[in-house]
Amino acid sequence: GGQQQRVAVARALANEPGLILADEPTANLDSITARRIVAHLRALADSGHHGVLLATHDLRTASQTDRVLTLRDGQIVKETVLTEGRPTREVLAELA
């Protein structure tokens, strides 16, 4: 499963856009492929040449970002700035 998702992500990244809009990029993917996709998006964001805006319902994916905006009924209800080096368990608890 997830072959169409992988192709869509690869196609989007092949053009090397300045801003990457990723709507549920790990949906329907196995955990290994999902981790690879998130790691690649993270590397692109860290390069300073790409902005990444990622929408996800997956807290583990969200925990790999710099900043999380939590939406409810179309409104931002919480902003969480994540710092590098924090234990994943701690980050997930804060996002929950």
mmCIF file of N, CA and C in Angstrom:
data_model
loop_
_atom_site.group_PDB
_atom_site.id
_atom_site.type_symbol
_atom_site.label_atom_id
_atom_site.label_comp_id
_atom_site.label_asym_id
_atom_site.label_seq_id
_atom_site.Cartn_x
_atom_site.Cartn_y
_atom_site.Cartn_z
ATOM 1 N N GLY A 1 0.799 -1.191 0.000
ATOM 2 C CA GLY A 1 0.000 0.000 0.000
ATOM 3 C C GLY A 1 0.845 1.259 0.000
ATOM 4 N N GLY A 2 0.253 2.338 -0.421
ATOM 5 C CA GLY A 2 0.929 3.622 -0.369
ATOM 6 C C GLY A 2 1.769 3.955 -1.585
ATOM 7 N N GLN A 3 1.693 3.132 -2.643
ATOM 8 C CA GLN A 3 2.521 3.390 -3.818
ATOM 9 C C GLN A 3 2.195 4.738 -4.449
ATOM 10 N N GLN A 4 0.923 5.065 -4.562
ATOM 11 C CA GLN A 4 0.543 6.365 -5.131
ATOM 12 C C GLN A 4 1.065 7.505 -4.264
ATOM 13 N N GLN A 5 1.027 7.308 -2.951
ATOM 14 C CA GLN A 5 1.522 8.328 -2.024
ATOM 15 C C GLN A 5 3.020 8.550 -2.238
ATOM 16 N N ARG A 6 3.780 7.470 -2.347
ATOM 17 C CA ARG A 6 5.235 7.582 -2.555
ATOM 18 C C ARG A 6 5.543 8.283 -3.871
ATOM 19 N N VAL A 7 4.797 7.949 -4.921
ATOM 20 C CA VAL A 7 5.007 8.580 -6.229
ATOM 21 C C VAL A 7 4.695 10.070 -6.152
ATOM 22 N N ALA A 8 3.615 10.434 -5.473
ATOM 23 C CA ALA A 8 3.239 11.850 -5.350
ATOM 24 C C ALA A 8 4.311 12.637 -4.600
ATOM 25 N N VAL A 9 4.848 12.061 -3.537
ATOM 26 C CA VAL A 9 5.907 12.732 -2.773
ATOM 27 C C VAL A 9 7.154 12.875 -3.638
ATOM 28 N N ALA A 10 7.542 11.814 -4.328
ATOM 29 C CA ALA A 10 8.734 11.865 -5.185
ATOM 30 C C ALA A 10 8.571 12.901 -6.292
ATOM 31 N N ARG A 11 7.401 12.945 -6.898
ATOM 32 C CA ARG A 11 7.142 13.910 -7.973
ATOM 33 C C ARG A 11 7.243 15.343 -7.438
ATOM 34 N N ALA A 12 6.682 15.588 -6.282
ATOM 35 C CA ALA A 12 6.716 16.932 -5.695
ATOM 36 C C ALA A 12 8.143 17.353 -5.358
ATOM 37 N N LEU A 13 8.936 16.436 -4.857
ATOM 38 C CA LEU A 13 10.300 16.770 -4.452
ATOM 39 C C LEU A 13 11.253 16.867 -5.637
ATOM 40 N N ALA A 14 10.928 16.203 -6.740
ATOM 41 C CA ALA A 14 11.802 16.221 -7.917
ATOM 42 C C ALA A 14 11.972 17.623 -8.484
ATOM 43 N N ASN A 15 10.963 18.457 -8.331
ATOM 44 C CA ASN A 15 11.029 19.824 -8.847
ATOM 45 C C ASN A 15 11.801 20.774 -7.941
ATOM 46 N N GLU A 16 12.198 20.297 -6.764
ATOM 47 C CA GLU A 16 12.927 21.091 -5.776
ATOM 48 C C GLU A 16 12.290 22.460 -5.536
ATOM 49 N N PRO A 17 11.034 22.472 -5.111
ATOM 50 C CA PRO A 17 10.358 23.755 -4.876
ATOM 51 C C PRO A 17 10.910 24.463 -3.643
ATOM 52 N N GLY A 18 10.757 25.771 -3.610
ATOM 53 C CA GLY A 18 11.186 26.541 -2.447
ATOM 54 C C GLY A 18 10.295 26.297 -1.246
ATOM 55 N N LEU A 19 9.016 26.004 -1.502
ATOM 56 C CA LEU A 19 8.060 25.707 -0.441
ATOM 57 C C LEU A 19 7.385 24.385 -0.758
ATOM 58 N N ILE A 20 7.430 23.484 0.192
ATOM 59 C CA ILE A 20 6.806 22.174 0.035
ATOM 60 C C ILE A 20 5.562 22.143 0.913
ATOM 61 N N LEU A 21 4.407 21.937 0.293
ATOM 62 C CA LEU A 21 3.147 21.789 1.017
ATOM 63 C C LEU A 21 2.828 20.302 1.050
ATOM 64 N N ALA A 22 2.910 19.702 2.216
ATOM 65 C CA ALA A 22 2.745 18.257 2.348
ATOM 66 C C ALA A 22 1.496 17.954 3.171
ATOM 67 N N ASP A 23 0.449 17.486 2.511
ATOM 68 C CA ASP A 23 -0.805 17.145 3.179
ATOM 69 C C ASP A 23 -0.817 15.650 3.459
ATOM 70 N N GLU A 24 -0.644 15.291 4.718
ATOM 71 C CA GLU A 24 -0.604 13.892 5.146
ATOM 72 C C GLU A 24 0.386 13.072 4.308
ATOM 73 N N PRO A 25 1.652 13.483 4.252
ATOM 74 C CA PRO A 25 2.609 12.791 3.384
ATOM 75 C C PRO A 25 2.914 11.359 3.806
ATOM 76 N N THR A 26 2.583 10.989 5.034
ATOM 77 C CA THR A 26 2.878 9.633 5.482
ATOM 78 C C THR A 26 1.638 8.752 5.564
ATOM 79 N N ALA A 27 0.479 9.282 5.165
ATOM 80 C CA ALA A 27 -0.753 8.483 5.205
ATOM 81 C C ALA A 27 -0.619 7.281 4.281
ATOM 82 N N ASN A 28 -1.090 6.156 4.729
ATOM 83 C CA ASN A 28 -1.103 4.910 3.952
ATOM 84 C C ASN A 28 0.281 4.344 3.664
ATOM 85 N N LEU A 29 1.295 4.812 4.366
ATOM 86 C CA LEU A 29 2.644 4.285 4.160
ATOM 87 C C LEU A 29 3.026 3.371 5.316
ATOM 88 N N ASP A 30 3.880 2.393 5.029
ATOM 89 C CA ASP A 30 4.406 1.569 6.110
ATOM 90 C C ASP A 30 5.332 2.440 6.962
ATOM 91 N N SER A 31 5.610 2.005 8.172
ATOM 92 C CA SER A 31 6.356 2.839 9.119
ATOM 93 C C SER A 31 7.769 3.168 8.645
ATOM 94 N N ILE A 32 8.417 2.261 7.959
ATOM 95 C CA ILE A 32 9.787 2.510 7.487
ATOM 96 C C ILE A 32 9.791 3.595 6.415
ATOM 97 N N THR A 33 8.898 3.469 5.440
ATOM 98 C CA THR A 33 8.817 4.477 4.377
ATOM 99 C C THR A 33 8.393 5.820 4.951
ATOM 100 N N ALA A 34 7.456 5.808 5.892
ATOM 101 C CA ALA A 34 7.006 7.057 6.523
ATOM 102 C C ALA A 34 8.176 7.764 7.205
ATOM 103 N N ARG A 35 8.988 7.023 7.936
ATOM 104 C CA ARG A 35 10.160 7.622 8.608
ATOM 105 C C ARG A 35 11.131 8.205 7.592
ATOM 106 N N ARG A 36 11.317 7.511 6.480
ATOM 107 C CA ARG A 36 12.225 8.014 5.440
ATOM 108 C C ARG A 36 11.703 9.316 4.834
ATOM 109 N N ILE A 37 10.407 9.360 4.562
ATOM 110 C CA ILE A 37 9.798 10.571 3.990
ATOM 111 C C ILE A 37 9.961 11.743 4.954
ATOM 112 N N VAL A 38 9.640 11.523 6.224
ATOM 113 C CA VAL A 38 9.750 12.591 7.224
ATOM 114 C C VAL A 38 11.206 13.029 7.374
ATOM 115 N N ALA A 39 12.129 12.089 7.380
ATOM 116 C CA ALA A 39 13.554 12.435 7.490
ATOM 117 C C ALA A 39 13.999 13.267 6.292
ATOM 118 N N HIS A 40 13.508 12.921 5.114
ATOM 119 C CA HIS A 40 13.873 13.677 3.911
ATOM 120 C C HIS A 40 13.296 15.094 3.966
ATOM 121 N N LEU A 41 12.037 15.218 4.371
ATOM 122 C CA LEU A 41 11.431 16.544 4.506
ATOM 123 C C LEU A 41 12.171 17.365 5.559
ATOM 124 N N ARG A 42 12.560 16.710 6.649
ATOM 125 C CA ARG A 42 13.310 17.382 7.716
ATOM 126 C C ARG A 42 14.646 17.891 7.175
ATOM 127 N N ALA A 43 15.340 17.068 6.398
ATOM 128 C CA ALA A 43 16.630 17.467 5.824
ATOM 129 C C ALA A 43 16.459 18.640 4.866
ATOM 130 N N LEU A 44 15.395 18.621 4.079
ATOM 131 C CA LEU A 44 15.138 19.739 3.165
ATOM 132 C C LEU A 44 14.889 21.025 3.943
ATOM 133 N N ALA A 45 14.114 20.937 5.005
ATOM 134 C CA ALA A 45 13.844 22.124 5.829
ATOM 135 C C ALA A 45 15.125 22.627 6.486
ATOM 136 N N ASP A 46 15.941 21.709 6.975
ATOM 137 C CA ASP A 46 17.190 22.086 7.646
ATOM 138 C C ASP A 46 18.215 22.679 6.692
ATOM 139 N N SER A 47 18.084 22.382 5.402
ATOM 140 C CA SER A 47 19.049 22.886 4.422
ATOM 141 C C SER A 47 18.967 24.398 4.269
ATOM 142 N N GLY A 48 17.819 24.964 4.642
ATOM 143 C CA GLY A 48 17.636 26.403 4.501
ATOM 144 C C GLY A 48 17.196 26.825 3.109
ATOM 145 N N HIS A 49 17.086 25.874 2.194
ATOM 146 C CA HIS A 49 16.679 26.180 0.823
ATOM 147 C C HIS A 49 15.210 25.871 0.561
ATOM 148 N N HIS A 50 14.570 25.206 1.510
ATOM 149 C CA HIS A 50 13.184 24.791 1.332
ATOM 150 C C HIS A 50 12.400 25.073 2.605
ATOM 151 N N GLY A 51 11.201 25.575 2.433
ATOM 152 C CA GLY A 51 10.261 25.650 3.548
ATOM 153 C C GLY A 51 9.340 24.454 3.441
ATOM 154 N N VAL A 52 8.956 23.900 4.568
ATOM 155 C CA VAL A 52 8.062 22.744 4.560
ATOM 156 C C VAL A 52 6.874 23.045 5.469
ATOM 157 N N LEU A 53 5.691 22.959 4.905
ATOM 158 C CA LEU A 53 4.450 23.080 5.667
ATOM 159 C C LEU A 53 3.766 21.729 5.564
ATOM 160 N N LEU A 54 3.623 21.072 6.697
ATOM 161 C CA LEU A 54 3.157 19.695 6.722
ATOM 162 C C LEU A 54 1.864 19.608 7.533
ATOM 163 N N ALA A 55 0.836 19.023 6.956
ATOM 164 C CA ALA A 55 -0.415 18.768 7.675
ATOM 165 C C ALA A 55 -0.472 17.285 8.003
ATOM 166 N N THR A 56 -0.727 16.972 9.264
ATOM 167 C CA THR A 56 -0.788 15.570 9.671
ATOM 168 C C THR A 56 -1.676 15.408 10.894
ATOM 169 N N HIS A 57 -2.232 14.219 11.041
ATOM 170 C CA HIS A 57 -2.952 13.850 12.256
ATOM 171 C C HIS A 57 -2.063 12.968 13.129
ATOM 172 N N ASP A 58 -0.896 12.601 12.619
ATOM 173 C CA ASP A 58 0.001 11.681 13.308
ATOM 174 C C ASP A 58 0.939 12.450 14.242
ATOM 175 N N LEU A 59 0.807 12.231 15.536
ATOM 176 C CA LEU A 59 1.630 12.959 16.505
ATOM 177 C C LEU A 59 3.111 12.632 16.365
ATOM 178 N N ARG A 60 3.433 11.398 16.009
ATOM 179 C CA ARG A 60 4.849 11.039 15.858
ATOM 180 C C ARG A 60 5.477 11.823 14.703
ATOM 181 N N THR A 61 4.742 11.978 13.616
ATOM 182 C CA THR A 61 5.232 12.792 12.502
ATOM 183 C C THR A 61 5.355 14.244 12.933
ATOM 184 N N ALA A 62 4.341 14.760 13.603
ATOM 185 C CA ALA A 62 4.364 16.150 14.072
ATOM 186 C C ALA A 62 5.534 16.399 15.019
ATOM 187 N N SER A 63 5.912 15.384 15.787
ATOM 188 C CA SER A 63 6.997 15.551 16.764
ATOM 189 C C SER A 63 8.356 15.759 16.103
ATOM 190 N N GLN A 64 8.452 15.531 14.806
ATOM 191 C CA GLN A 64 9.717 15.694 14.088
ATOM 192 C C GLN A 64 9.877 17.091 13.494
ATOM 193 N N THR A 65 8.955 17.982 13.801
ATOM 194 C CA THR A 65 8.968 19.324 13.225
ATOM 195 C C THR A 65 9.521 20.347 14.212
ATOM 196 N N ASP A 66 9.661 21.585 13.751
ATOM 197 C CA ASP A 66 10.124 22.669 14.620
ATOM 198 C C ASP A 66 8.975 23.319 15.372
ATOM 199 N N ARG A 67 7.825 23.328 14.745
ATOM 200 C CA ARG A 67 6.683 24.055 15.296
ATOM 201 C C ARG A 67 5.405 23.327 14.906
ATOM 202 N N VAL A 68 4.490 23.222 15.851
ATOM 203 C CA VAL A 68 3.215 22.548 15.603
ATOM 204 C C VAL A 68 2.085 23.521 15.911
ATOM 205 N N LEU A 69 1.215 23.697 14.944
ATOM 206 C CA LEU A 69 -0.002 24.480 15.148
ATOM 207 C C LEU A 69 -1.155 23.492 15.229
ATOM 208 N N THR A 70 -1.876 23.511 16.336
ATOM 209 C CA THR A 70 -3.015 22.621 16.521
ATOM 210 C C THR A 70 -4.278 23.370 16.139
ATOM 211 N N LEU A 71 -5.041 22.774 15.227
ATOM 212 C CA LEU A 71 -6.276 23.397 14.744
ATOM 213 C C LEU A 71 -7.495 22.678 15.311
ATOM 214 N N ARG A 72 -8.518 23.445 15.594
ATOM 215 C CA ARG A 72 -9.810 22.884 15.976
ATOM 216 C C ARG A 72 -10.875 23.747 15.323
ATOM 217 N N ASP A 73 -11.739 23.119 14.562
ATOM 218 C CA ASP A 73 -12.805 23.839 13.856
ATOM 219 C C ASP A 73 -12.253 24.991 13.020
ATOM 220 N N GLY A 74 -11.109 24.745 12.376
ATOM 221 C CA GLY A 74 -10.519 25.734 11.477
ATOM 222 C C GLY A 74 -9.783 26.872 12.158
ATOM 223 N N GLN A 75 -9.644 26.810 13.473
ATOM 224 C CA GLN A 75 -8.964 27.870 14.221
ATOM 225 C C GLN A 75 -7.720 27.307 14.904
ATOM 226 N N ILE A 76 -6.656 28.110 14.959
ATOM 227 C CA ILE A 76 -5.457 27.704 15.693
ATOM 228 C C ILE A 76 -5.768 27.823 17.180
ATOM 229 N N VAL A 77 -5.656 26.705 17.896
ATOM 230 C CA VAL A 77 -5.949 26.711 19.329
ATOM 231 C C VAL A 77 -4.697 26.534 20.182
ATOM 232 N N LYS A 78 -3.586 26.157 19.539
ATOM 233 C CA LYS A 78 -2.360 25.941 20.303
ATOM 234 C C LYS A 78 -1.170 26.008 19.363
ATOM 235 N N GLU A 79 -0.099 26.616 19.835
ATOM 236 C CA GLU A 79 1.167 26.619 19.097
ATOM 237 C C GLU A 79 2.222 26.021 20.009
ATOM 238 N N THR A 80 2.932 25.041 19.503
ATOM 239 C CA THR A 80 3.983 24.387 20.260
ATOM 240 C C THR A 80 5.279 24.508 19.477
ATOM 241 N N VAL A 81 6.286 25.124 20.085
ATOM 242 C CA VAL A 81 7.610 25.222 19.472
ATOM 243 C C VAL A 81 8.447 24.097 20.061
ATOM 244 N N LEU A 82 8.977 23.267 19.186
ATOM 245 C CA LEU A 82 9.742 22.103 19.623
ATOM 246 C C LEU A 82 11.232 22.394 19.530
ATOM 247 N N THR A 83 11.962 21.961 20.530
ATOM 248 C CA THR A 83 13.407 22.155 20.530
ATOM 249 C C THR A 83 14.094 20.821 20.295
ATOM 250 N N GLU A 84 15.215 20.888 19.625
ATOM 251 C CA GLU A 84 15.972 19.692 19.286
ATOM 252 C C GLU A 84 16.501 19.024 20.546
ATOM 253 N N GLY A 85 16.565 17.717 20.513
ATOM 254 C CA GLY A 85 17.176 16.977 21.600
ATOM 255 C C GLY A 85 16.222 16.549 22.701
ATOM 256 N N ARG A 86 14.967 16.976 22.621
ATOM 257 C CA ARG A 86 14.009 16.544 23.642
ATOM 258 C C ARG A 86 13.601 15.105 23.379
ATOM 259 N N PRO A 87 13.394 14.332 24.427
ATOM 260 C CA PRO A 87 12.941 12.950 24.235
ATOM 261 C C PRO A 87 11.588 12.909 23.523
ATOM 262 N N THR A 88 11.445 11.967 22.605
ATOM 263 C CA THR A 88 10.211 11.838 21.831
ATOM 264 C C THR A 88 9.006 11.687 22.744
ATOM 265 N N ARG A 89 9.145 10.919 23.810
ATOM 266 C CA ARG A 89 8.032 10.695 24.740
ATOM 267 C C ARG A 89 7.534 12.020 25.320
ATOM 268 N N GLU A 90 8.468 12.890 25.678
ATOM 269 C CA GLU A 90 8.119 14.199 26.235
ATOM 270 C C GLU A 90 7.394 15.063 25.198
ATOM 271 N N VAL A 91 7.897 15.050 23.980
ATOM 272 C CA VAL A 91 7.280 15.833 22.900
ATOM 273 C C VAL A 91 5.871 15.326 22.622
ATOM 274 N N LEU A 92 5.707 14.012 22.536
ATOM 275 C CA LEU A 92 4.390 13.438 22.258
ATOM 276 C C LEU A 92 3.398 13.783 23.363
ATOM 277 N N ALA A 93 3.857 13.776 24.610
ATOM 278 C CA ALA A 93 2.979 14.137 25.730
ATOM 279 C C ALA A 93 2.542 15.591 25.616
ATOM 280 N N GLU A 94 3.444 16.464 25.201
ATOM 281 C CA GLU A 94 3.097 17.879 25.058
ATOM 282 C C GLU A 94 2.103 18.101 23.923
ATOM 283 N N LEU A 95 2.223 17.329 22.859
ATOM 284 C CA LEU A 95 1.344 17.501 21.705
ATOM 285 C C LEU A 95 -0.039 16.891 21.924
ATOM 286 N N ALA A 96 -0.123 15.913 22.792
ATOM 287 C CA ALA A 96 -1.408 15.206 23.014
ATOM 288 C C ALA A 96 -2.442 16.090 23.670
#
